[in-house]
Coordinates of C-alpha atoms and ligand atoms in Angstrom, one line a residue:
M1 CA 160.4 129.9 134.5
P2 CA 158.0 129.6 131.2
I3 CA 154.0 128.5 131.9
T4 CA 153.7 125.5 129.9
V5 CA 150.0 126.5 128.5
R6 CA 148.4 123.5 127.8
D7 CA 144.8 124.8 127.7
G8 CA 143.0 128.3 129.1
D9 CA 142.5 128.1 133.1
S10 CA 145.5 125.8 134.0
A11 CA 147.6 128.3 132.7
L12 CA 145.7 131.1 134.4
A13 CA 145.8 129.0 137.4
D14 CA 149.7 128.8 136.9
A15 CA 150.1 132.9 136.2
G16 CA 148.3 133.5 139.6
A17 CA 150.4 131.5 140.9
A18 CA 153.0 132.8 139.5
K19 CA 152.9 136.2 141.1
A20 CA 152.0 135.0 143.8
A21 CA 155.0 133.7 144.2
G22 CA 156.7 137.3 143.8
A23 CA 156.7 136.3 139.8
D24 CA 156.7 140.4 137.9
L25 CA 156.6 138.7 135.0
V26 CA 155.4 135.0 132.8
E27 CA 156.4 133.1 129.9
L28 CA 154.2 131.3 128.1
R29 CA 154.8 128.7 126.1
V30 CA 152.2 127.1 123.8
D31 CA 154.0 125.5 121.2
E32 CA 152.3 122.8 122.9
F33 CA 148.2 123.9 122.9
F34 CA 149.0 125.8 119.3
H35 CA 149.9 123.1 116.4
G36 CA 149.2 126.1 113.2
G37 CA 147.7 125.1 110.2
A38 CA 144.7 127.5 109.9
R39 CA 146.2 130.4 108.2
N40 CA 143.1 132.5 107.1
A41 CA 140.5 132.0 109.4
E42 CA 141.5 132.4 113.2
S43 CA 141.3 129.0 114.8
P44 CA 139.9 128.1 118.6
E45 CA 143.7 127.5 119.9
E46 CA 144.4 131.1 118.9
R47 CA 141.5 132.8 120.5
E48 CA 142.2 131.2 123.8
I49 CA 145.9 132.5 123.9
V50 CA 144.3 135.7 123.0
R51 CA 142.2 135.5 126.0
I52 CA 144.6 134.2 128.3
V53 CA 147.0 136.5 127.4
S54 CA 144.5 139.2 127.8
E55 CA 144.0 137.3 131.1
C56 CA 147.1 137.5 132.4
P57 CA 147.6 139.1 135.7
L58 CA 151.2 139.1 134.7
P59 CA 152.4 141.0 131.5
C60 CA 153.9 137.9 129.4
I61 CA 156.1 136.7 127.2
V62 CA 154.1 134.4 124.4
T63 CA 157.2 131.7 123.7
C64 CA 155.6 129.1 120.5
R65 CA 159.6 127.0 120.2
P66 CA 160.0 124.9 117.3
V67 CA 160.7 122.3 117.2
S68 CA 164.9 122.7 115.5
E69 CA 165.2 125.2 118.9
G70 CA 164.0 122.7 121.0
G71 CA 160.5 123.9 121.9
V72 CA 156.9 120.7 120.3
Y73 CA 155.8 123.7 117.8
D74 CA 156.3 121.0 114.5
G75 CA 153.9 123.7 112.7
D76 CA 154.8 125.8 109.8
D77 CA 156.4 129.5 110.0
M78 CA 153.8 131.3 108.6
S79 CA 151.3 130.2 111.2
R80 CA 153.0 131.0 114.3
V81 CA 153.3 134.5 112.7
A82 CA 149.7 134.9 112.0
L83 CA 149.4 134.0 115.9
F84 CA 152.1 136.9 117.0
E85 CA 150.3 139.5 114.5
R86 CA 147.5 138.4 115.2
L87 CA 148.6 138.8 119.3
G88 CA 150.6 142.0 118.5
T89 CA 147.6 143.7 117.2
A90 CA 145.3 142.1 120.3
F91 CA 142.6 145.4 120.9
G92 CA 139.7 144.4 120.4
T93 CA 136.7 144.6 124.0
G94 CA 138.8 142.9 126.8
E95 CA 141.6 141.8 124.9
H96 CA 145.4 142.8 125.1
P97 CA 148.4 142.3 123.8
P98 CA 150.9 140.0 125.5
R99 CA 154.6 142.3 126.6
Y100 CA 157.2 140.8 123.8
I101 CA 156.8 137.6 121.8
D102 CA 160.4 135.3 121.4
V103 CA 161.2 134.8 118.6
E104 CA 164.5 132.2 117.4
L105 CA 167.1 134.5 115.4
A106 CA 166.9 131.8 113.1
T107 CA 164.0 132.3 112.5
Y108 CA 164.0 135.5 112.5
T109 CA 166.4 136.0 109.4
R110 CA 165.4 132.8 107.3
S111 CA 162.9 134.7 105.5
A112 CA 161.9 139.0 104.3
N113 CA 159.4 138.0 104.5
I114 CA 158.9 136.7 108.2
R115 CA 160.7 140.0 109.2
Q116 CA 158.2 142.5 107.5
K117 CA 154.8 140.4 109.0
I118 CA 156.6 140.0 112.9
G119 CA 157.0 143.6 112.0
L120 CA 153.2 144.2 111.8
A121 CA 153.1 142.7 115.6
I122 CA 155.8 145.2 117.8
E123 CA 156.7 147.7 118.2
H124 CA 160.1 149.9 117.0
P125 CA 161.2 152.2 115.2
E126 CA 159.5 152.5 112.1
Q127 CA 156.3 151.6 113.6
V128 CA 153.7 153.8 112.2
R129 CA 151.3 152.7 114.3
D130 CA 150.9 152.4 118.3
L131 CA 151.9 148.9 118.8
T132 CA 152.8 148.1 122.2
T133 CA 154.2 144.1 121.6
S134 CA 158.7 144.2 121.6
L135 CA 160.6 142.0 120.1
I136 CA 162.9 139.6 122.4
L137 CA 165.0 138.1 119.5
S138 CA 166.6 134.9 121.0
L139 CA 169.2 132.2 120.1
H140 CA 169.3 128.8 122.0
D141 CA 171.5 125.6 121.6
F142 CA 171.3 122.7 125.0
R143 CA 174.2 121.3 123.5
E144 CA 177.3 123.1 124.3
R145 CA 178.3 126.5 123.6
P146 CA 177.4 127.5 120.0
A147 CA 180.9 127.6 118.1
D148 CA 180.0 130.9 116.2
L149 CA 178.9 132.5 119.2
T150 CA 180.5 135.5 117.7
R151 CA 178.7 135.4 114.7
R152 CA 175.4 135.4 116.1
V153 CA 176.0 137.6 118.4
L154 CA 176.5 140.6 116.0
A155 CA 173.3 139.5 113.9
M156 CA 171.9 140.2 116.3
R157 CA 172.8 142.7 116.5
D158 CA 171.7 143.9 113.3
E159 CA 168.1 143.5 114.0
T160 CA 167.2 147.2 114.9
A161 CA 163.3 146.3 115.6
A162 CA 164.8 143.9 119.1
R163 CA 163.9 145.0 121.9
V164 CA 165.2 142.5 123.9
H165 CA 168.3 139.7 123.3
K166 CA 167.9 136.3 124.5
I167 CA 170.8 134.9 124.3
A168 CA 171.4 130.5 125.8
Y169 CA 173.6 128.0 125.7
R170 CA 173.9 124.4 127.9
A171 CA 177.1 125.4 130.3
R172 CA 179.5 122.8 129.7
S173 CA 181.7 124.1 132.9
L174 CA 181.2 127.3 135.4
R175 CA 184.2 128.9 133.1
D176 CA 180.4 129.4 130.5
N177 CA 179.3 131.1 133.0
L178 CA 182.5 133.9 132.7
E179 CA 181.8 134.6 128.4
L180 CA 177.8 135.0 129.1
F181 CA 179.0 138.1 131.9
E182 CA 181.3 139.4 129.3
L183 CA 177.9 139.4 126.4
L184 CA 175.6 140.8 129.8
E185 CA 178.1 143.7 130.2
G186 CA 178.3 143.9 125.8
R187 CA 175.3 144.2 125.2
D188 CA 174.2 147.2 122.7
R189 CA 170.1 146.9 125.0
P190 CA 168.7 144.8 127.4
T191 CA 169.9 141.3 127.3
I192 CA 169.0 137.6 129.1
A193 CA 172.4 135.8 129.1
L194 CA 171.8 132.0 130.6
G195 CA 173.7 128.9 130.9
M196 CA 170.9 126.2 131.2
G197 CA 172.5 122.9 134.0
E198 CA 173.7 122.4 136.4
F199 CA 176.8 124.3 135.6
G200 CA 174.5 127.8 134.5
L201 CA 172.6 128.2 138.2
M202 CA 175.5 131.0 137.7
S203 CA 174.6 132.8 135.2
R204 CA 170.6 132.8 136.5
V205 CA 171.4 134.0 140.2
L206 CA 174.4 137.0 139.1
A207 CA 172.4 137.6 136.1
P208 CA 171.2 141.0 138.0
K209 CA 174.7 142.1 139.1
F210 CA 175.9 142.1 135.2
G211 CA 173.0 143.8 133.9
G212 CA 171.2 141.2 133.0
F213 CA 167.3 141.6 131.3
L214 CA 165.3 138.6 133.7
T215 CA 166.2 135.7 134.8
F216 CA 164.4 133.0 134.5
A217 CA 163.1 130.1 137.3
S218 CA 160.1 127.9 137.3
L219 CA 157.1 127.4 139.5
R220 CA 157.6 123.8 141.0
A221 CA 160.5 122.5 140.9
E222 CA 158.4 119.5 138.5
T223 CA 157.5 122.6 136.1
V224 CA 161.4 123.8 135.6
T225 CA 161.6 124.1 131.7
A226 CA 164.6 124.0 130.9
P227 CA 167.4 122.0 132.8
G228 CA 169.2 123.7 135.4
Q229 CA 166.3 125.9 136.2
P230 CA 166.1 127.1 139.3
T231 CA 162.6 127.8 141.2
I232 CA 160.7 130.8 142.4
R233 CA 161.4 129.9 145.9
D234 CA 165.8 129.0 145.6
L235 CA 165.8 132.3 143.2
L236 CA 163.9 134.5 145.7
G237 CA 164.7 132.6 149.2
T238 CA 167.2 130.8 149.4
Y239 CA 169.3 133.6 147.0
R240 CA 168.2 136.7 147.4
F241 CA 167.7 137.8 143.7
R242 CA 166.5 140.9 144.3
S243 CA 169.2 141.9 146.0
I244 CA 172.1 141.7 143.7
G245 CA 173.3 143.8 142.5
P246 CA 177.1 144.8 140.6
G247 CA 177.9 145.3 144.2
T248 CA 177.6 142.7 146.1
G249 CA 179.9 139.7 146.5
V250 CA 180.0 136.0 145.8
Y251 CA 180.9 132.8 147.6
G252 CA 180.2 129.0 146.3
V253 CA 180.9 125.4 147.8
V254 CA 183.0 123.8 145.1
G255 CA 182.6 120.7 144.6
W256 CA 181.1 117.3 142.3
P257 CA 178.5 116.9 143.8
V258 CA 177.1 120.1 145.4
S259 CA 173.5 120.8 143.5
H260 CA 172.1 119.3 147.2
S261 CA 174.6 121.3 149.2
L262 CA 173.2 122.6 152.7
S263 CA 175.7 125.6 152.1
P264 CA 173.5 127.3 149.9
L265 CA 171.0 127.8 153.2
V266 CA 172.7 127.5 155.9
H267 CA 175.3 131.7 154.2
N268 CA 173.0 133.8 152.8
A269 CA 171.3 133.1 155.5
G270 CA 173.3 134.5 157.4
F271 CA 174.5 137.5 154.7
E272 CA 170.9 138.5 154.8
A273 CA 171.1 138.8 159.0
V274 CA 173.9 140.1 159.7
G275 CA 173.5 142.3 156.9
V276 CA 175.7 141.7 153.8
D277 CA 175.6 142.4 150.2
A278 CA 177.2 138.8 149.2
V279 CA 175.5 135.9 147.4
Y280 CA 176.9 132.3 148.5
L281 CA 176.3 129.7 144.7
P282 CA 176.5 125.7 144.3
M283 CA 180.0 126.1 142.9
P284 CA 180.0 122.4 140.4
I285 CA 183.6 121.6 139.8
P286 CA 183.7 117.5 138.6
G287 CA 187.2 115.6 139.6
A288 CA 188.6 113.4 137.0
R289 CA 185.6 111.5 134.9
L290 CA 182.7 114.3 134.4
A291 CA 179.8 113.1 134.5
K292 CA 177.8 111.6 131.5
S293 CA 175.2 113.6 132.3
E294 CA 174.5 116.1 135.7
E295 CA 171.2 113.1 135.8
D296 CA 174.2 110.8 136.5
P297 CA 177.1 112.1 138.4
P298 CA 180.0 110.4 139.7
A299 CA 179.0 108.5 143.0
H300 CA 182.3 107.9 144.1
A301 CA 186.1 109.8 145.1
D302 CA 189.0 110.2 142.2
S303 CA 190.9 106.6 143.0
G304 CA 194.7 106.4 140.8
P305 CA 197.1 108.2 140.4
A306 CA 196.5 109.9 136.8
D307 CA 192.7 110.5 138.0
L308 CA 194.3 112.2 140.9
E309 CA 195.7 114.8 138.6
A310 CA 192.8 115.1 135.9
S311 CA 190.9 115.9 139.4
Y312 CA 193.8 118.4 140.6
L313 CA 193.9 119.9 137.4
S314 CA 190.3 120.1 137.2
L315 CA 190.2 122.6 140.5
K316 CA 192.5 124.5 138.9
A317 CA 191.6 125.2 136.0
T318 CA 187.8 126.8 136.5
L319 CA 188.7 128.2 140.1
L320 CA 191.9 130.0 139.4
E321 CA 189.6 131.8 136.0
L322 CA 187.3 132.4 138.5
L323 CA 189.9 134.3 140.4
D324 CA 191.2 135.9 138.0
H325 CA 187.6 138.1 136.7
A326 CA 187.2 141.7 138.6
G327 CA 184.1 141.3 137.4
L328 CA 182.8 138.4 139.5
S329 CA 184.9 139.3 142.8
L330 CA 185.8 135.9 144.2
R331 CA 185.3 136.9 147.9
G332 CA 185.5 133.2 149.4
V333 CA 184.1 129.5 148.8
S334 CA 184.2 126.1 151.0
V335 CA 185.6 122.7 149.4
T336 CA 184.1 119.6 149.5
I337 CA 184.5 116.3 148.1
P338 CA 186.9 116.0 146.3
H339 CA 188.8 119.1 146.7
K340 CA 189.6 119.5 150.1
E341 CA 193.6 118.3 149.7
N342 CA 193.8 119.8 145.8
L343 CA 193.2 123.2 147.3
L344 CA 195.4 122.6 149.2
R345 CA 198.1 121.4 146.2
L346 CA 196.5 125.0 144.9
A347 CA 197.3 127.1 148.0
R348 CA 201.0 125.4 147.8
E349 CA 201.5 126.1 144.1
R350 CA 200.4 130.1 143.9
G351 CA 202.2 130.4 146.9
W352 CA 199.2 130.8 149.2
M353 CA 198.1 132.1 153.5
I354 CA 198.0 128.6 154.6
E355 CA 196.7 128.0 158.5
D356 CA 199.0 126.1 160.0
G357 CA 196.3 123.0 160.6
A358 CA 195.3 123.7 157.3
Q359 CA 199.3 121.9 155.7
R360 CA 199.6 119.8 158.7
I361 CA 196.3 117.5 158.1
G362 CA 197.3 117.8 154.4
A363 CA 193.2 119.8 153.0
A364 CA 192.0 122.9 152.9
N365 CA 188.4 123.6 152.9
T366 CA 188.0 127.3 152.6
L367 CA 189.7 129.6 150.9
I368 CA 189.6 133.7 151.7
A369 CA 189.9 136.3 148.6
A370 CA 190.4 138.8 150.2
R371 CA 189.6 141.7 147.2
D372 CA 190.3 146.2 146.9
A373 CA 187.4 148.2 146.7
A374 CA 187.6 147.6 142.1
G375 CA 187.3 143.8 142.8
R376 CA 191.2 143.6 142.2
L377 CA 192.4 140.2 143.5
G378 CA 194.2 140.7 146.8
Q379 CA 195.9 138.1 149.2
V380 CA 194.4 134.6 149.7
R381 CA 194.8 132.7 152.2
V382 CA 192.8 129.0 152.7
I383 CA 191.5 127.2 156.5
N384 CA 190.9 123.9 157.3
T385 CA 187.8 125.2 159.4
D386 CA 186.6 120.2 159.6
A387 CA 188.8 120.3 162.8
P388 CA 188.3 123.3 165.0
A389 CA 184.9 122.4 164.5
I390 CA 185.2 118.1 165.4
A391 CA 187.6 119.3 168.0
E392 CA 184.3 122.1 169.3
C393 CA 181.1 119.2 168.9
L394 CA 183.5 116.5 171.0
A395 CA 184.1 118.7 174.1
A396 CA 179.9 120.0 173.8
A397 CA 179.8 115.8 175.5
G398 CA 181.3 117.0 177.8
P399 CA 184.5 115.0 180.0
L400 CA 185.9 112.0 178.8
R401 CA 187.2 109.6 180.3
P402 CA 191.1 108.9 179.7
G403 CA 190.9 107.4 177.0
A404 CA 192.6 107.3 173.0
I405 CA 189.7 108.1 170.5
G406 CA 189.7 106.2 168.3
V407 CA 189.4 107.3 164.6
I408 CA 187.3 105.1 162.4
G409 CA 189.0 106.2 158.6
A410 CA 191.4 107.3 157.5
G411 CA 190.3 110.5 155.1
G412 CA 190.4 114.3 155.0
V413 CA 187.1 114.3 158.3
A414 CA 189.6 111.8 159.5
R415 CA 192.6 113.7 159.6
A416 CA 190.6 116.8 160.6
A417 CA 189.5 114.7 163.6
A418 CA 193.4 113.5 164.6
Y419 CA 194.9 116.9 163.9
A420 CA 192.1 118.5 166.5
L421 CA 192.4 115.7 168.3
A422 CA 196.3 114.5 169.0
S423 CA 196.9 118.8 168.7
A424 CA 194.9 119.0 171.5
G425 CA 197.5 115.7 173.6
T426 CA 194.4 113.1 173.1
T427 CA 196.2 109.8 172.2
V428 CA 194.0 108.8 168.7
E429 CA 194.2 105.4 167.3
V430 CA 192.9 105.4 163.1
Y431 CA 190.9 102.1 162.1
N432 CA 191.4 101.8 158.3
R433 CA 189.7 99.5 155.7
T434 CA 193.0 100.4 153.9
P435 CA 195.5 100.2 156.3
D436 CA 198.6 102.5 154.7
R437 CA 196.9 105.1 154.5
A438 CA 195.8 105.1 158.2
A439 CA 199.7 104.6 158.6
A440 CA 200.5 107.3 156.5
L441 CA 197.7 109.1 158.4
A442 CA 199.5 108.6 161.8
E443 CA 203.2 109.2 160.1
D444 CA 202.0 113.1 159.4
L445 CA 200.7 113.4 161.8
A446 CA 203.6 112.4 163.9
G447 CA 205.5 114.4 166.9
L448 CA 201.7 116.3 167.9
P449 CA 201.3 116.6 171.7
G450 CA 199.1 113.8 171.1
R451 CA 200.3 110.3 169.5
V452 CA 198.5 109.2 166.8
A453 CA 198.2 105.7 166.1
A454 CA 196.9 103.3 162.8
A455 CA 195.2 100.0 164.1
A456 CA 194.8 97.2 162.1
P457 CA 191.8 97.3 161.6
G458 CA 190.9 94.5 163.2
A459 CA 191.9 96.0 166.6
M460 CA 188.9 97.8 166.8
A461 CA 186.2 94.6 168.0
Q462 CA 188.6 94.6 170.9
S463 CA 188.8 98.2 171.8
C464 CA 187.5 100.6 174.6
C465 CA 188.8 104.0 173.7
S466 CA 186.9 106.7 175.4
G467 CA 185.5 108.3 172.5
Y468 CA 184.9 107.4 168.5
I469 CA 183.8 108.8 166.1
N470 CA 183.1 108.1 162.2
C471 CA 184.7 109.5 159.4
T472 CA 183.9 107.0 156.5
P473 CA 180.3 107.5 155.0
I474 CA 179.2 103.8 156.7
G475 CA 175.1 105.1 157.3
M476 CA 175.1 107.5 155.4
S477 CA 171.6 107.6 153.0
G478 CA 172.5 107.1 149.0
G479 CA 176.2 106.5 150.0
P480 CA 177.6 103.2 149.8
S481 CA 175.8 100.5 152.9
P482 CA 173.8 103.0 154.3
N483 CA 171.6 100.6 156.7
E484 CA 174.7 99.4 158.7
S485 CA 177.0 100.7 161.5
P486 CA 180.3 101.3 161.5
L487 CA 181.0 100.2 165.5
P488 CA 179.1 96.4 165.8
A489 CA 176.4 96.5 169.0
G490 CA 178.0 94.2 171.1
L491 CA 180.8 96.5 170.8
L492 CA 179.1 99.2 171.7
R493 CA 176.5 97.1 174.2
S494 CA 180.6 96.4 175.7
L495 CA 181.2 99.6 176.4
P496 CA 181.7 101.7 179.8
A497 CA 178.4 104.5 179.3
D498 CA 180.4 107.4 178.9
T499 CA 182.0 106.6 176.5
V500 CA 181.0 109.2 173.0
V501 CA 181.0 108.2 170.4
M502 CA 180.0 110.8 167.7
D503 CA 179.5 110.1 164.3
T504 CA 180.4 112.9 161.5
V505 CA 177.5 111.8 158.4
Y506 CA 174.9 113.8 159.1
N507 CA 172.0 112.8 156.3
P508 CA 170.5 110.5 158.4
V509 CA 170.8 112.6 161.6
R510 CA 170.5 109.9 163.3
T511 CA 172.9 106.9 161.2
P512 CA 172.5 103.2 162.6
L513 CA 175.8 103.9 164.3
L514 CA 174.1 106.9 166.4
R515 CA 170.8 103.9 167.2
N516 CA 172.9 101.4 168.0
A517 CA 174.8 103.7 170.4
A518 CA 172.1 105.3 171.9
E519 CA 170.2 101.5 172.9
A520 CA 173.7 100.8 174.2
R521 CA 172.9 104.3 176.7
L522 CA 176.1 105.6 175.4
R523 CA 176.3 109.2 175.5
T524 CA 175.8 110.3 171.8
V525 CA 176.6 113.2 169.1
D526 CA 175.1 114.0 165.7
G527 CA 176.8 115.5 162.6
V528 CA 175.4 118.4 162.7
G529 CA 176.7 119.7 164.8
V530 CA 180.0 119.5 162.8
F531 CA 178.1 120.9 159.7
V532 CA 176.9 124.0 162.1
S533 CA 180.1 125.0 164.0
Q534 CA 183.3 124.3 160.1
A535 CA 180.5 126.6 159.0
E536 CA 179.7 129.0 161.8
R537 CA 183.9 129.5 161.4
Q538 CA 183.9 129.8 157.4
F539 CA 181.2 132.5 157.4
R540 CA 183.1 134.0 160.7
A541 CA 186.1 134.4 158.7
W542 CA 184.9 135.8 155.1
T543 CA 182.3 138.8 157.1
G544 CA 184.7 139.2 160.2
S545 CA 181.1 138.0 161.5
E546 CA 179.1 135.4 163.8
A547 CA 176.0 134.3 162.7
P548 CA 173.6 134.9 164.9
R549 CA 173.5 132.4 168.0
G550 CA 172.0 128.8 165.8
L551 CA 170.9 130.3 162.9
F552 CA 172.6 127.9 161.5
E553 CA 172.1 125.4 163.4
R554 CA 168.3 125.6 162.8
I555 CA 168.5 125.1 159.9
A556 CA 170.4 123.2 159.5
R557 CA 168.5 120.5 161.5
E558 CA 165.6 121.4 159.9
H559 CA 166.8 120.6 156.6
V560 CA 168.2 117.4 157.3
V561 CA 165.0 116.2 158.6
N562 CA 162.7 117.4 156.7
P563 CA 164.2 118.6 153.1
R564 CA 162.4 121.1 150.9
S565 CA 160.6 119.6 148.2
D566 CA 160.5 123.1 145.8
A567 CA 158.1 125.2 145.1
E568 CA 156.3 128.1 142.1
P569 CA 158.3 129.2 138.5
R570 CA 158.4 131.7 137.2
H571 CA 160.3 135.3 135.5
T572 CA 161.7 137.5 136.8
R573 CA 162.7 140.8 135.3
R574 CA 164.6 143.1 136.7
E575 CA 164.8 145.7 134.1
R576 CA 162.7 147.6 132.2
P577 CA 163.0 148.1 128.4
Ligands
NAP1 P1 187.2 110.6 152.1 O1 188.3 111.1 152.2 O2 186.1 109.8 150.5 O3 187.2 108.9 153.0 C1 186.8 108.3 152.9 C2 186.8 106.8 154.6 O4 185.9 106.9 154.3 C3 188.4 106.6 154.4 O5 189.3 106.6 154.6 C4 187.9 105.2 153.2 O6 188.6 103.8 153.2 C5 186.7 105.1 153.9 N1 185.0 104.7 153.4 C6 184.4 104.6 152.3 N2 183.7 103.9 152.4 C7 184.7 102.8 153.8 C8 183.2 101.4 153.5 N3 182.4 101.4 152.9 N4 184.2 100.7 154.8 C9 184.6 101.2 155.6 N5 185.6 101.5 155.3 C10 184.6 102.6 154.2 O7 186.1 111.2 152.9 P2 185.5 112.8 154.0 O8 186.0 113.7 152.8 O9 186.8 112.3 154.9 O10 184.5 112.2 154.3 C11 183.8 111.6 155.1 C12 182.8 111.3 155.1 O11 182.6 111.7 156.5 C13 181.6 111.5 154.6 O12 181.1 111.1 153.8 C14 180.5 112.4 155.1 O13 179.7 112.0 155.7 C15 181.6 112.7 156.8 N6 181.9 114.1 156.5 C16 181.2 115.0 157.4 C17 180.6 116.5 157.0 C18 180.4 117.1 158.0 O14 180.4 118.3 157.8 N7 179.5 116.6 159.8 C19 181.4 117.4 156.7 C20 182.7 116.1 155.4 C21 182.3 115.4 155.7 P3 189.6 103.6 152.4 O15 190.6 104.5 152.7 O16 189.6 102.3 152.5 O17 189.1 104.1 151.5

């Protein structure tokens, strides 16, 4: 988004970089640079801002946001207005005016004098001079949706001199995006309606679907000027912003946290490769405990019964509202921690179709929502693609020695693994630190062709399975024990060489478990393959098409090995006034 002006040359360099990165408009945030004060004589700062605007390689918005509206300008209103007047009438040699100035509704409606002075700098229906700068009238709330939003939007509509309206507030849940979309749909002139924060990303990316005038993106991750702002690289690259329109189908990954999920990278690349008009977004839905802030998400899954109920209600309220929104046309979601069991419960409650595997596993990771041409919701189906993905990856390691497979853990992934193996007739031994959960898993999966047995956690050290699958977060970077292995190195060294050791953890790719297993010369299978295979199955369920062979694998491996640092900001305009 905006370029923070600290000095003329670096601002112009950033504007050049924004142009090179694909922006078609930049916002020059001058509130740090301009201090006001010299109302009658032109100050050096004012002269420099005129120069920056005139030499800017892209059309620009000039914004001098006061402290009261989340900016840093602490001078007086009339100095700021005098700057706008100077900019709007900058027709001297080598000078030209900005395309827009942005003035807050609160400032603009504060006095007739301010309105009259701003009116001297912009084009508007009563303007007698030949001016070209247009007014963006804006309102912001960095904390929440303003309680008097409707009143303020109506007040904006009364101001006929404004060519564009901008409404930005902190989204407190994904549902706030839906109201922002309704503001766009009900607009009376070009409108920007954006949710700030992680929950608001949807409103930024989907702005063109609802006729939004522009969206803001940052040149680099560190230059983000509003929370939740994507980088231009994400917006144009990952989310293919330029190709989004009214008919674009919407998909996403539901869970908490999801901001670092690999799924948007692979699915969006898949849509592009097979020519599907669709976009895939992170869709954060917290579990029981709402994060104190987005920078401090809850690190652990929900636990007690009250937590589990709150987590379920959180998913239910948000997902049903997203599905019911005909304009959004949500066609499918991937579901991850902590909502896989919640999705299955919701499917049972709503009478959606449930695949047998998901039913037996007790968890679903994929929702497929059929829609008619008008976007009306048809049949909804839930499936579990983790189970066949685990089976596929294990099979790819080659024939297994006869014998049981040890599944370590008893959570959602362990259930999927045990179900897949036992369905194919394999005997499964479940090792979990909480024996009751292992026993419950075995009981739930009784009656499948292969036997599922709960083993005492201590029995693992003496076990000799033909293969082991780690389904705990042990060894995961950022997890509870990133440097540990769920299987002791001594046990690994004692196993026959044809034993297969598989990790579902894929960050890092070579976990301590896989490193130890490789040192013991055992066969190893990493977790990236499971991620890729479950994602490819979701893609096929949604689009009816295969993702190009190797595409998801290449993207996932590249990203896991070399997580990307972020690139460049700017503004992307969708519509000209
Ligand atoms: P989950 O439902 O929360 O289950 C986690 C399991 O791990 C539970 O059985 C838990 O034991 C056990 N556990 C957690 N911390 C432990 C520790 N410090 N020591 C010993 N056991 C521990 O999670 P999930 O959805 O099954 O996911 C498990 C792992 O699978 C994730 O961490 C992730 O790395 C991996 N995964 C991979 C993919 C992929 O595509 N490759 C997809 C999803 C998940 P208790 O029962 O005693 O609590």
